[in-house]
């Protein structure tokens, strides 16, 4: 409740028969006293009573605007979060019927409340406050930088609550204006938000690439760059095994900063196509976020699926052929499940070879997949292999013919000219 001194001063101003213009100095003096008072316990309630008074019929819109602006800044200075939120929400409710006339003050109050909610770890409430800001207004000019900054902040707040759908909506709004923004910090925040959304949606290859690019920014502190690199490594490890992931792992492994990462051991094993042990996987799992340990459609976790596919790829480098039952033991899976993983990776072109279901064997050709979808039947796979070998031989012969022709041209130009004629 407002102090008795403030209450009586407001009643005196409201009941005065003087003009609105003449009341203005009195309201200014009172606001200065409210802000300067050492009794901070009543600051929020005194400001609330003051805002109610100036938004009534005592002052016109023109006179009320600067007073309201100062009062809102005073609300920002309230140290107690709950009192700040209470005063800010009351001010918003009082402004609601006349918000068109006080858009700038309404936006400032919402920003103050968003800061308070965020400090209280109430990220959804903070996002909702910022969503209420009118960014496409005919009453005031709002710069592209301000719009992008607000949208990216809303996006990041939704990401704190793992609401990637809402976050992506605001990231896309920012994306449409980002080319007009020269603020490098905003561009970095956009990249980080984009990486986090890709990560949350399990698009780990693209997320890793964005995180890796982000890790080179000189605007970030060294610790932040290393954290981004660590996220890039984690996403690369969780990505589906195949040529694209192998290229990404190579870039990260060759990064001179990578040996500083805790994940470097598992990164090195994956890059060198070595089998991963359950102990290594369990230690790595302790550092992952909940969405990175979520179950996939087949009942396995994201990490378990990534490790299984990697170990299968590593096995294709070690063995020319292996029994389906033995592959199951190697991958710690039932034979039927191991065959399902192998057939899917063969069909998607992430591993090359074929399956002999009659004899329960899997044959690898040792070259690794190129990412092209193929038919995994024995006959078709064998024909494709023979055709590739034939193509290489034909290419070699044509190159030799070209080389001999060039030598003749250099040593016996007259003979070649006559032969050509």
XYZ file of C-alpha atoms in Angstrom:
421
model
C 0.000 0.000 0.000
C 1.241 3.508 -0.826
C 2.506 5.654 2.009
C 0.013 8.039 3.642
C 2.086 11.011 2.517
C 1.886 9.974 -1.149
C -1.826 9.163 -0.880
C -2.715 12.512 0.622
C -0.542 14.374 -1.907
C -2.292 12.617 -4.810
C -5.761 13.382 -3.379
C -4.822 17.013 -3.038
C -3.628 17.176 -6.674
C -6.712 15.355 -7.975
C -9.157 17.565 -6.071
C -7.443 20.771 -7.090
C -9.507 23.041 -9.292
C -6.465 24.281 -11.187
C -5.896 23.397 -14.851
C -4.101 20.233 -15.953
C -1.100 22.277 -17.016
C -0.868 23.883 -13.557
C -1.008 20.450 -11.874
C 2.037 19.247 -13.789
C 4.705 20.808 -11.492
C 3.013 19.238 -8.476
C 3.087 15.765 -10.058
C 6.735 16.247 -11.049
C 7.701 17.226 -7.502
C 5.798 14.298 -6.010
C 7.400 11.791 -8.389
C 10.847 13.076 -7.460
C 10.020 12.612 -3.752
C 8.719 9.068 -4.365
C 11.898 8.076 -6.204
C 14.172 9.756 -3.620
C 12.410 8.344 -0.536
C 14.582 6.018 1.582
C 11.517 3.875 2.351
C 11.943 1.370 -0.538
C 9.326 -0.981 0.929
C 6.537 1.320 -0.284
C 8.201 2.312 -3.569
C 6.230 -0.128 -5.741
C 2.834 0.685 -4.225
C 3.554 4.435 -4.290
C 4.472 4.266 -7.972
C 1.327 2.236 -8.655
C -0.859 4.860 -6.997
C 0.981 7.606 -8.882
C 0.446 5.860 -12.257
C -3.263 5.374 -11.499
C -3.570 9.087 -10.834
C -1.757 10.399 -13.926
C -3.630 8.006 -16.215
C -6.960 9.181 -14.856
C -8.677 12.389 -15.887
C -6.295 14.650 -14.002
C -3.714 15.078 -16.774
C -3.871 14.965 -20.549
C -1.996 12.446 -22.650
C 0.754 14.908 -23.574
C 1.456 15.757 -19.908
C 1.141 12.175 -18.700
C 3.660 10.651 -21.140
C 6.916 12.071 -19.680
C 5.704 11.403 -16.115
C 4.827 7.819 -16.983
C 8.200 7.330 -18.655
C 10.010 8.444 -15.492
C 7.728 6.301 -13.313
C 8.468 3.221 -15.436
C 12.209 3.791 -15.091
C 11.645 4.005 -11.333
C 9.877 0.617 -11.473
C 12.979 -0.737 -13.216
C 15.059 0.359 -10.211
C 12.995 -1.660 -7.681
C 15.341 -4.289 -6.265
C 12.704 -6.756 -5.063
C 11.667 -8.875 -8.061
C 8.160 -9.642 -6.800
C 7.400 -5.973 -6.109
C 8.780 -5.010 -9.522
C 6.573 -7.608 -11.248
C 3.512 -6.541 -9.254
C 4.000 -2.839 -10.015
C 4.788 -3.493 -13.678
C 1.734 -5.705 -14.239
C -0.535 -3.152 -12.551
C 0.856 -0.450 -14.822
C 0.184 -2.629 -17.891
C -3.401 -3.301 -16.832
C -3.990 0.408 -16.211
C -2.520 1.277 -19.626
C -4.457 -1.390 -21.536
C -7.541 0.697 -22.441
C -5.309 3.550 -23.685
C -2.319 1.596 -24.977
C -2.532 3.161 -28.458
C -1.663 6.538 -26.920
C 1.180 5.109 -24.787
C 2.811 2.493 -27.039
C 6.378 3.487 -26.182
C 5.722 3.376 -22.414
C 3.872 0.068 -22.786
C 6.881 -1.412 -24.625
C 9.272 -0.184 -21.911
C 7.125 -1.699 -19.133
C 7.060 -5.015 -20.992
C 10.846 -4.977 -21.330
C 11.212 -4.257 -17.596
C 8.864 -7.134 -16.773
C 10.654 -9.458 -19.215
C 13.942 -8.710 -17.441
C 12.327 -9.430 -14.067
C 10.709 -12.693 -15.206
C 13.949 -13.822 -16.831
C 15.852 -13.093 -13.638
C 13.272 -15.271 -11.883
C 13.809 -18.077 -14.475
C 10.226 -17.652 -15.697
C 11.209 -17.731 -19.355
C 7.753 -18.302 -20.853
C 6.317 -15.311 -18.974
C 9.257 -13.201 -20.154
C 8.648 -14.293 -23.752
C 4.926 -13.500 -23.511
C 5.717 -10.013 -22.232
C 7.937 -9.308 -25.229
C 5.369 -10.826 -27.605
C 2.947 -8.101 -26.556
C 5.206 -5.301 -27.815
C 3.771 -3.627 -30.923
C 6.660 -3.704 -33.419
C 4.630 -2.764 -36.501
C 3.288 0.557 -35.281
C 2.062 3.670 -37.055
C 2.508 5.692 -33.856
C 6.288 5.361 -33.540
C 9.243 4.432 -35.716
C 10.968 1.190 -34.754
C 14.362 0.369 -36.278
C 15.099 -2.970 -37.928
C 17.803 -3.574 -35.309
C 15.237 -3.215 -32.499
C 12.803 -5.595 -34.203
C 15.469 -8.251 -34.801
C 16.814 -7.847 -31.265
C 13.339 -8.381 -29.781
C 12.537 -11.389 -31.976
C 15.857 -13.080 -31.260
C 15.410 -12.519 -27.546
C 11.925 -14.084 -27.683
C 13.420 -16.986 -29.638
C 16.121 -17.547 -27.008
C 13.586 -17.401 -24.179
C 11.466 -20.099 -25.840
C 14.592 -22.196 -26.324
C 15.203 -22.071 -22.569
C 11.878 -23.916 -22.229
C 12.675 -26.274 -25.155
C 9.776 -24.845 -27.186
C 11.541 -25.097 -30.541
C 8.370 -24.556 -32.588
C 7.694 -21.110 -31.127
C 11.413 -20.303 -31.133
C 11.713 -21.099 -34.839
C 8.734 -18.863 -35.636
C 10.517 -15.828 -34.199
C 13.887 -16.854 -35.607
C 12.326 -16.865 -39.087
C 10.943 -13.371 -38.509
C 14.417 -12.178 -37.555
C 15.899 -13.976 -40.561
C 13.804 -11.898 -42.953
C 15.376 -8.658 -41.666
C 18.815 -9.893 -40.661
C 20.423 -8.709 -43.907
C 19.611 -5.116 -42.860
C 21.324 -5.457 -39.478
C 24.990 -4.546 -39.087
C 25.209 -5.414 -35.395
C 27.637 -8.342 -35.236
C 26.457 -9.374 -31.783
C 22.898 -9.774 -33.069
C 24.178 -11.859 -35.962
C 26.035 -14.107 -33.520
C 22.932 -14.509 -31.357
C 21.008 -15.470 -34.482
C 23.593 -18.121 -35.412
C 23.599 -19.555 -31.902
C 19.793 -19.692 -31.783
C 19.752 -21.375 -35.194
C 22.267 -23.977 -33.998
C 20.268 -24.650 -30.828
C 17.057 -25.171 -32.833
C 18.800 -27.557 -35.249
C 20.295 -29.376 -32.267
C 16.914 -29.660 -30.507
C 15.314 -30.961 -33.719
C 18.112 -33.592 -33.954
C 19.451 -32.164 -37.199
C 22.885 -32.786 -35.763
C 25.013 -32.427 -38.900
C 23.811 -28.891 -39.659
C 23.850 -27.950 -35.969
C 27.468 -29.076 -35.707
C 28.447 -27.008 -38.746
C 26.780 -23.848 -37.358
C 28.316 -24.360 -33.904
C 31.742 -24.847 -35.493
C 31.417 -21.628 -37.516
C 30.226 -19.846 -34.374
C 33.303 -21.046 -32.461
C 35.624 -18.968 -34.671
C 34.029 -15.592 -33.836
C 36.550 -13.159 -32.406
C 33.734 -11.260 -30.668
C 33.359 -14.099 -28.188
C 35.526 -14.836 -25.191
C 37.812 -17.850 -25.463
C 35.650 -19.861 -23.045
C 32.548 -19.205 -25.177
C 34.352 -20.252 -28.360
C 35.487 -23.483 -26.727
C 31.947 -24.145 -25.493
C 30.636 -23.724 -29.037
C 33.344 -26.072 -30.334
C 32.378 -28.613 -27.687
C 28.736 -28.403 -28.836
C 29.887 -28.897 -32.445
C 31.785 -32.051 -31.436
C 28.821 -33.435 -29.468
C 26.425 -32.891 -32.387
C 28.875 -34.496 -34.845
C 29.140 -37.563 -32.605
C 25.336 -37.861 -32.382
C 24.838 -37.500 -36.152
C 23.954 -40.543 -38.281
C 27.038 -42.423 -39.490
C 27.911 -41.855 -43.121
C 30.037 -39.785 -45.519
C 28.597 -36.425 -44.436
C 29.343 -37.075 -40.792
C 32.814 -38.373 -41.668
C 33.622 -35.087 -43.421
C 32.357 -33.136 -40.434
C 34.368 -35.263 -38.000
C 37.482 -34.679 -40.106
C 37.095 -30.884 -39.868
C 36.633 -31.041 -36.109
C 39.477 -33.523 -35.574
C 41.872 -31.329 -37.546
C 40.881 -28.226 -35.566
C 43.930 -27.469 -33.417
C 41.683 -26.613 -30.445
C 39.944 -29.999 -30.371
C 42.482 -31.792 -28.102
C 41.379 -29.394 -25.333
C 37.852 -30.850 -25.442
C 36.706 -33.528 -22.983
C 35.035 -35.226 -25.944
C 38.279 -35.474 -27.917
C 38.815 -39.157 -27.055
C 35.509 -40.281 -28.525
C 35.910 -37.827 -31.428
C 39.272 -39.369 -32.311
C 37.892 -42.904 -32.189
C 34.990 -41.973 -34.421
C 37.237 -40.162 -36.899
C 39.597 -43.162 -37.070
C 36.655 -45.602 -37.390
C 37.477 -47.419 -34.180
C 34.902 -49.338 -32.194
C 33.462 -47.593 -29.129
C 33.130 -49.400 -25.802
C 30.068 -49.209 -23.553
C 32.171 -47.562 -20.822
C 33.186 -44.709 -23.145
C 29.601 -44.247 -24.297
C 28.267 -44.149 -20.714
C 30.825 -41.477 -19.730
C 29.879 -39.407 -22.765
C 26.134 -39.775 -22.050
C 26.524 -38.095 -18.646
C 27.334 -34.785 -20.389
C 24.394 -34.761 -22.807
C 21.225 -32.667 -22.697
C 17.856 -34.434 -22.220
C 16.815 -34.033 -25.891
C 20.084 -35.694 -26.939
C 19.138 -38.757 -24.913
C 15.524 -38.920 -26.089
C 14.100 -42.117 -27.546
C 13.755 -42.499 -31.312
C 10.945 -44.220 -33.204
C 12.540 -47.682 -32.842
C 12.818 -47.382 -29.055
C 16.562 -46.700 -28.890
C 18.034 -43.395 -27.719
C 19.623 -40.867 -30.062
C 23.043 -41.682 -28.607
C 22.573 -45.469 -28.760
C 21.516 -45.267 -32.402
C 24.482 -43.062 -33.325
C 26.935 -45.384 -31.552
C 25.421 -48.514 -33.127
C 25.659 -47.029 -36.621
C 29.229 -45.891 -35.981
C 30.292 -49.317 -34.713
C 28.688 -50.951 -37.734
C 30.599 -48.574 -40.012
C 33.796 -49.342 -38.079
C 33.127 -53.065 -38.475
C 32.837 -52.618 -42.239
C 36.411 -51.261 -42.187
C 37.696 -54.156 -40.076
C 36.010 -57.102 -41.774
C 35.502 -58.216 -45.344
C 32.558 -60.270 -44.110
C 30.942 -61.158 -40.806
C 28.112 -63.372 -39.653
C 24.877 -61.631 -38.723
C 24.910 -63.294 -35.283
C 28.540 -62.216 -34.712
C 27.681 -58.658 -35.804
C 24.874 -58.683 -33.241
C 27.364 -59.614 -30.508
C 29.711 -56.872 -31.666
C 26.955 -54.254 -31.602
C 25.324 -55.665 -28.438
C 22.093 -56.274 -30.351
C 19.861 -59.178 -31.286
C 20.866 -60.632 -34.702
C 17.600 -59.465 -36.260
C 18.174 -55.921 -35.024
C 21.782 -55.927 -36.229
C 20.634 -57.056 -39.682
C 17.990 -54.308 -39.702
C 20.628 -51.636 -38.988
C 22.957 -53.083 -41.625
C 20.276 -53.318 -44.308
C 19.143 -49.745 -43.684
C 22.688 -48.354 -43.910
C 23.374 -50.427 -47.035
C 20.142 -49.274 -48.648
C 20.936 -45.625 -47.857
C 24.437 -45.965 -49.302
C 26.173 -45.201 -45.994
C 27.907 -48.599 -46.120
C 28.634 -50.602 -49.278
C 28.326 -54.349 -49.551
C 25.531 -56.917 -49.537
C 23.702 -59.334 -47.246
C 23.503 -63.073 -47.807
C 20.433 -63.963 -45.751
C 20.549 -67.638 -46.656
C 24.000 -68.130 -45.131
C 23.516 -65.392 -42.495
C 26.486 -63.335 -43.699
C 27.159 -59.679 -44.441
C 29.854 -58.819 -47.002
C 31.556 -55.415 -47.055
C 33.580 -54.078 -49.970
C 35.731 -51.917 -47.657
C 35.309 -48.600 -49.474
C 32.520 -47.012 -47.404
C 29.333 -45.521 -48.772
C 28.939 -42.379 -50.818
C 25.493 -41.530 -49.499
C 23.616 -42.724 -52.603
C 20.624 -44.971 -52.101
C 21.252 -48.410 -53.591
C 19.571 -51.766 -53.999
C 21.112 -54.153 -51.492
C 20.452 -57.355 -53.472
C 23.512 -59.545 -54.072
C 23.291 -59.630 -57.857
C 22.702 -55.928 -58.294
C 25.477 -55.071 -55.793
C 27.933 -57.361 -57.554
C 27.047 -55.927 -60.975
C 27.514 -52.395 -59.705
C 30.933 -53.324 -58.307
C 32.005 -54.956 -61.613
C 30.798 -51.978 -63.619
C 32.743 -49.567 -61.417
C 35.875 -51.689 -61.882
C 35.328 -51.760 -65.642
C 34.892 -47.972 -65.692
C 38.213 -47.499 -63.881
C 40.010 -49.744 -66.370
C 38.524 -47.965 -69.394
C 39.509 -44.624 -67.869
C 43.070 -45.887 -67.346
C 43.391 -47.058 -70.971
C 42.072 -43.757 -72.379
C 44.501 -41.821 -70.206
C 47.413 -43.947 -71.482
C 46.329 -43.407 -75.113
C 46.177 -39.659 -74.495
C 49.645 -39.713 -72.904
C 51.189 -41.638 -75.862
C 49.486 -39.282 -78.309
C 50.974 -36.263 -76.520
C 54.449 -37.817 -76.594
C 54.213 -38.484 -80.347
C 53.008 -34.941 -80.932
C 56.002 -33.566 -79.052
C 58.709 -35.790 -80.650
C 57.353 -36.377 -84.187
C 55.062 -33.471 -85.043
C 55.418 -33.954 -88.825
C 54.484 -37.629 -88.620
C 51.403 -36.823 -86.497
C 50.387 -34.086 -88.950
C 50.625 -36.475 -91.910
C 48.776 -39.222 -90.031
C 46.026 -36.783 -89.158
C 45.714 -35.688 -92.778
